[in-house]
Amino acid sequence: MRDFRRLQTDAPPGITAAPEEDNILVWHAAIFGPEDTPWENGTFKLKVVFSEEYPAKAPEVKFITPMFHPNVYANGNICLDILQSQWTPIYDISSILTSIQSLLMDPNPNSPANAEAARLYQSNRREYNRRVQECVEKSWQLIDSEDDSDEEETNTDESKAATATSLTEAPAVGMEQQASASGSAPSSGAEATTTAGGADAMTAAGTSQE
């Protein structure tokens, strides 16, 4: 896909995105909060779903990270003109994410998706910035929880592998022990037979001398 090649060769600053391994139409992206704004130091994750009609039709883009922004709905959907009436095929994933990054810095309170955020942005900027800072902190928590989940999944996989290995090795050890036991029994029997045979020979020799 052209979008992925462009991101690899000329990615805009503060933006990352990549498709799922088994589905090129579903992408996971992240926008880093622009410096010198209330969003600074945040890492905000998004999901981008393309249709077979792309680039004739805009993809569906939504935030996974909880957001408090005049143009972001409670479910993460984004009110942005280039994703709706102003979409043209010249846009790609880089231009979409860059536009969303700009929207964080410069919201449009006159076309609100979140009425409370739009009101605070216009009438109480200090409270608005405080609510935005809460989103920044939540973005850290989301990343930490995903890291913990990945670590737990890795540990589970390692545990399963170790269990499978032990189950594979156990029969082999049992077979070796059984083979060893089977091998020692005949050896003892052979020694007993040899000893008995030797005793019989000595008895026969004694009789002959008499």
mmCIF file with all atom_site columns, N, CA and C in Angstrom, residues 171-196:
data_model
loop_
_atom_site.group_PDB
_atom_site.id
_atom_site.type_symbol
_atom_site.label_atom_id
_atom_site.label_alt_id
_atom_site.label_comp_id
_atom_site.label_asym_id
_atom_site.label_entity_id
_atom_site.label_seq_id
_atom_site.pdbx_PDB_ins_code
_atom_site.Cartn_x
_atom_site.Cartn_y
_atom_site.Cartn_z
_atom_site.occupancy
_atom_site.B_iso_or_equiv
_atom_site.pdbx_formal_charge
_atom_site.auth_seq_id
_atom_site.auth_comp_id
_atom_site.auth_asym_id
_atom_site.auth_atom_id
_atom_site.pdbx_PDB_model_num
ATOM 1  N N  . PRO A 1 171 ? 8.059  -38.844 28.483 1.00 0.00 ? 171 PRO A N  1
ATOM 2  C CA . PRO A 1 171 ? 7.956  -40.206 27.947 1.00 0.00 ? 171 PRO A CA 1
ATOM 3  C C  . PRO A 1 171 ? 9.308  -40.768 27.550 1.00 0.00 ? 171 PRO A C  1
ATOM 4  N N  . ALA A 1 172 ? 10.178 -39.885 27.007 1.00 0.00 ? 172 ALA A N  1
ATOM 5  C CA . ALA A 1 172 ? 11.493 -40.344 26.579 1.00 0.00 ? 172 ALA A CA 1
ATOM 6  C C  . ALA A 1 172 ? 12.300 -40.833 27.769 1.00 0.00 ? 172 ALA A C  1
ATOM 7  N N  . VAL A 1 173 ? 12.234 -40.085 28.879 1.00 0.00 ? 173 VAL A N  1
ATOM 8  C CA . VAL A 1 173 ? 12.947 -40.481 30.095 1.00 0.00 ? 173 VAL A CA 1
ATOM 9  C C  . VAL A 1 173 ? 12.388 -41.792 30.619 1.00 0.00 ? 173 VAL A C  1
ATOM 10 N N  . GLY A 1 174 ? 11.045 -41.898 30.595 1.00 0.00 ? 174 GLY A N  1
ATOM 11 C CA . GLY A 1 174 ? 10.404 -43.121 31.063 1.00 0.00 ? 174 GLY A CA 1
ATOM 12 C C  . GLY A 1 174 ? 10.820 -44.315 30.226 1.00 0.00 ? 174 GLY A C  1
ATOM 13 N N  . MET A 1 175 ? 10.917 -44.112 28.914 1.00 0.00 ? 175 MET A N  1
ATOM 14 C CA . MET A 1 175 ? 11.314 -45.200 28.033 1.00 0.00 ? 175 MET A CA 1
ATOM 15 C C  . MET A 1 175 ? 12.750 -45.617 28.299 1.00 0.00 ? 175 MET A C  1
ATOM 16 N N  . GLU A 1 176 ? 13.620 -44.606 28.563 1.00 0.00 ? 176 GLU A N  1
ATOM 17 C CA . GLU A 1 176 ? 15.013 -44.928 28.865 1.00 0.00 ? 176 GLU A CA 1
ATOM 18 C C  . GLU A 1 176 ? 15.113 -45.737 30.146 1.00 0.00 ? 176 GLU A C  1
ATOM 19 N N  . GLN A 1 177 ? 14.340 -45.324 31.161 1.00 0.00 ? 177 GLN A N  1
ATOM 20 C CA . GLN A 1 177 ? 14.366 -46.043 32.428 1.00 0.00 ? 177 GLN A CA 1
ATOM 21 C C  . GLN A 1 177 ? 13.841 -47.467 32.257 1.00 0.00 ? 177 GLN A C  1
ATOM 22 N N  . GLN A 1 178 ? 12.772 -47.607 31.443 1.00 0.00 ? 178 GLN A N  1
ATOM 23 C CA . GLN A 1 178 ? 12.204 -48.927 31.211 1.00 0.00 ? 178 GLN A CA 1
ATOM 24 C C  . GLN A 1 178 ? 13.177 -49.819 30.463 1.00 0.00 ? 178 GLN A C  1
ATOM 25 N N  . ALA A 1 179 ? 13.875 -49.213 29.477 1.00 0.00 ? 179 ALA A N  1
ATOM 26 C CA . ALA A 1 179 ? 14.842 -49.969 28.702 1.00 0.00 ? 179 ALA A CA 1
ATOM 27 C C  . ALA A 1 179 ? 16.000 -50.400 29.577 1.00 0.00 ? 179 ALA A C  1
ATOM 28 N N  . SER A 1 180 ? 16.420 -49.507 30.484 1.00 0.00 ? 180 SER A N  1
ATOM 29 C CA . SER A 1 180 ? 17.518 -49.817 31.393 1.00 0.00 ? 180 SER A CA 1
ATOM 30 C C  . SER A 1 180 ? 17.145 -50.962 32.314 1.00 0.00 ? 180 SER A C  1
ATOM 31 N N  . ALA A 1 181 ? 15.890 -50.888 32.832 1.00 0.00 ? 181 ALA A N  1
ATOM 32 C CA . ALA A 1 181 ? 15.419 -51.938 33.734 1.00 0.00 ? 181 ALA A CA 1
ATOM 33 C C  . ALA A 1 181 ? 15.301 -53.266 32.998 1.00 0.00 ? 181 ALA A C  1
ATOM 34 N N  . SER A 1 182 ? 14.822 -53.235 31.765 1.00 0.00 ? 182 SER A N  1
ATOM 35 C CA . SER A 1 182 ? 14.664 -54.452 30.978 1.00 0.00 ? 182 SER A CA 1
ATOM 36 C C  . SER A 1 182 ? 16.012 -55.051 30.639 1.00 0.00 ? 182 SER A C  1
ATOM 37 N N  . GLY A 1 183 ? 16.984 -54.178 30.406 1.00 0.00 ? 183 GLY A N  1
ATOM 38 C CA . GLY A 1 183 ? 18.317 -54.649 30.051 1.00 0.00 ? 183 GLY A CA 1
ATOM 39 C C  . GLY A 1 183 ? 19.025 -55.267 31.224 1.00 0.00 ? 183 GLY A C  1
ATOM 40 N N  . SER A 1 184 ? 18.777 -54.787 32.446 1.00 0.00 ? 184 SER A N  1
ATOM 41 C CA . SER A 1 184 ? 19.494 -55.289 33.620 1.00 0.00 ? 184 SER A CA 1
ATOM 42 C C  . SER A 1 184 ? 18.954 -56.644 34.056 1.00 0.00 ? 184 SER A C  1
ATOM 43 N N  . ALA A 1 185 ? 17.639 -56.891 33.841 1.00 0.00 ? 185 ALA A N  1
ATOM 44 C CA . ALA A 1 185 ? 17.048 -58.150 34.288 1.00 0.00 ? 185 ALA A CA 1
ATOM 45 C C  . ALA A 1 185 ? 17.648 -59.350 33.580 1.00 0.00 ? 185 ALA A C  1
ATOM 46 N N  . PRO A 1 186 ? 17.720 -59.317 32.247 1.00 0.00 ? 186 PRO A N  1
ATOM 47 C CA . PRO A 1 186 ? 18.318 -60.444 31.561 1.00 0.00 ? 186 PRO A CA 1
ATOM 48 C C  . PRO A 1 186 ? 19.770 -60.636 31.960 1.00 0.00 ? 186 PRO A C  1
ATOM 49 N N  . SER A 1 187 ? 20.486 -59.553 32.191 1.00 0.00 ? 187 SER A N  1
ATOM 50 C CA . SER A 1 187 ? 21.891 -59.647 32.574 1.00 0.00 ? 187 SER A CA 1
ATOM 51 C C  . SER A 1 187 ? 22.034 -60.426 33.863 1.00 0.00 ? 187 SER A C  1
ATOM 52 N N  . SER A 1 188 ? 21.144 -60.143 34.838 1.00 0.00 ? 188 SER A N  1
ATOM 53 C CA . SER A 1 188 ? 21.189 -60.857 36.111 1.00 0.00 ? 188 SER A CA 1
ATOM 54 C C  . SER A 1 188 ? 20.858 -62.322 35.902 1.00 0.00 ? 188 SER A C  1
ATOM 55 N N  . GLY A 1 189 ? 19.855 -62.570 35.035 1.00 0.00 ? 189 GLY A N  1
ATOM 56 C CA . GLY A 1 189 ? 19.464 -63.937 34.757 1.00 0.00 ? 189 GLY A CA 1
ATOM 57 C C  . GLY A 1 189 ? 20.602 -64.710 34.117 1.00 0.00 ? 189 GLY A C  1
ATOM 58 N N  . ALA A 1 190 ? 21.318 -64.022 33.211 1.00 0.00 ? 190 ALA A N  1
ATOM 59 C CA . ALA A 1 190 ? 22.425 -64.665 32.517 1.00 0.00 ? 190 ALA A CA 1
ATOM 60 C C  . ALA A 1 190 ? 23.524 -65.017 33.485 1.00 0.00 ? 190 ALA A C  1
ATOM 61 N N  . GLU A 1 191 ? 23.781 -64.047 34.414 1.00 0.00 ? 191 GLU A N  1
ATOM 62 C CA . GLU A 1 191 ? 24.816 -64.314 35.409 1.00 0.00 ? 191 GLU A CA 1
ATOM 63 C C  . GLU A 1 191 ? 24.424 -65.499 36.278 1.00 0.00 ? 191 GLU A C  1
ATOM 64 N N  . ALA A 1 192 ? 23.131 -65.599 36.653 1.00 0.00 ? 192 ALA A N  1
ATOM 65 C CA . ALA A 1 192 ? 22.658 -66.701 37.483 1.00 0.00 ? 192 ALA A CA 1
ATOM 66 C C  . ALA A 1 192 ? 22.831 -68.018 36.759 1.00 0.00 ? 192 ALA A C  1
ATOM 67 N N  . THR A 1 193 ? 22.508 -68.028 35.453 1.00 0.00 ? 193 THR A N  1
ATOM 68 C CA . THR A 1 193 ? 22.632 -69.245 34.668 1.00 0.00 ? 193 THR A CA 1
ATOM 69 C C  . THR A 1 193 ? 24.083 -69.684 34.569 1.00 0.00 ? 193 THR A C  1
ATOM 70 N N  . THR A 1 194 ? 24.957 -68.688 34.356 1.00 0.00 ? 194 THR A N  1
ATOM 71 C CA . THR A 1 194 ? 26.386 -68.974 34.249 1.00 0.00 ? 194 THR A CA 1
ATOM 72 C C  . THR A 1 194 ? 26.914 -69.543 35.548 1.00 0.00 ? 194 THR A C  1
ATOM 73 N N  . THR A 1 195 ? 26.497 -68.969 36.658 1.00 0.00 ? 195 THR A N  1
ATOM 74 C CA . THR A 1 195 ? 26.945 -69.437 37.972 1.00 0.00 ? 195 THR A CA 1
ATOM 75 C C  . THR A 1 195 ? 26.471 -70.838 38.225 1.00 0.00 ? 195 THR A C  1
ATOM 76 N N  . ALA A 1 196 ? 25.194 -71.072 37.876 1.00 0.00 ? 196 ALA A N  1
ATOM 77 C CA . ALA A 1 196 ? 24.640 -72.410 38.062 1.00 0.00 ? 196 ALA A CA 1
ATOM 78 C C  . ALA A 1 196 ? 25.382 -73.408 37.206 1.00 0.00 ? 196 ALA A C  1
#
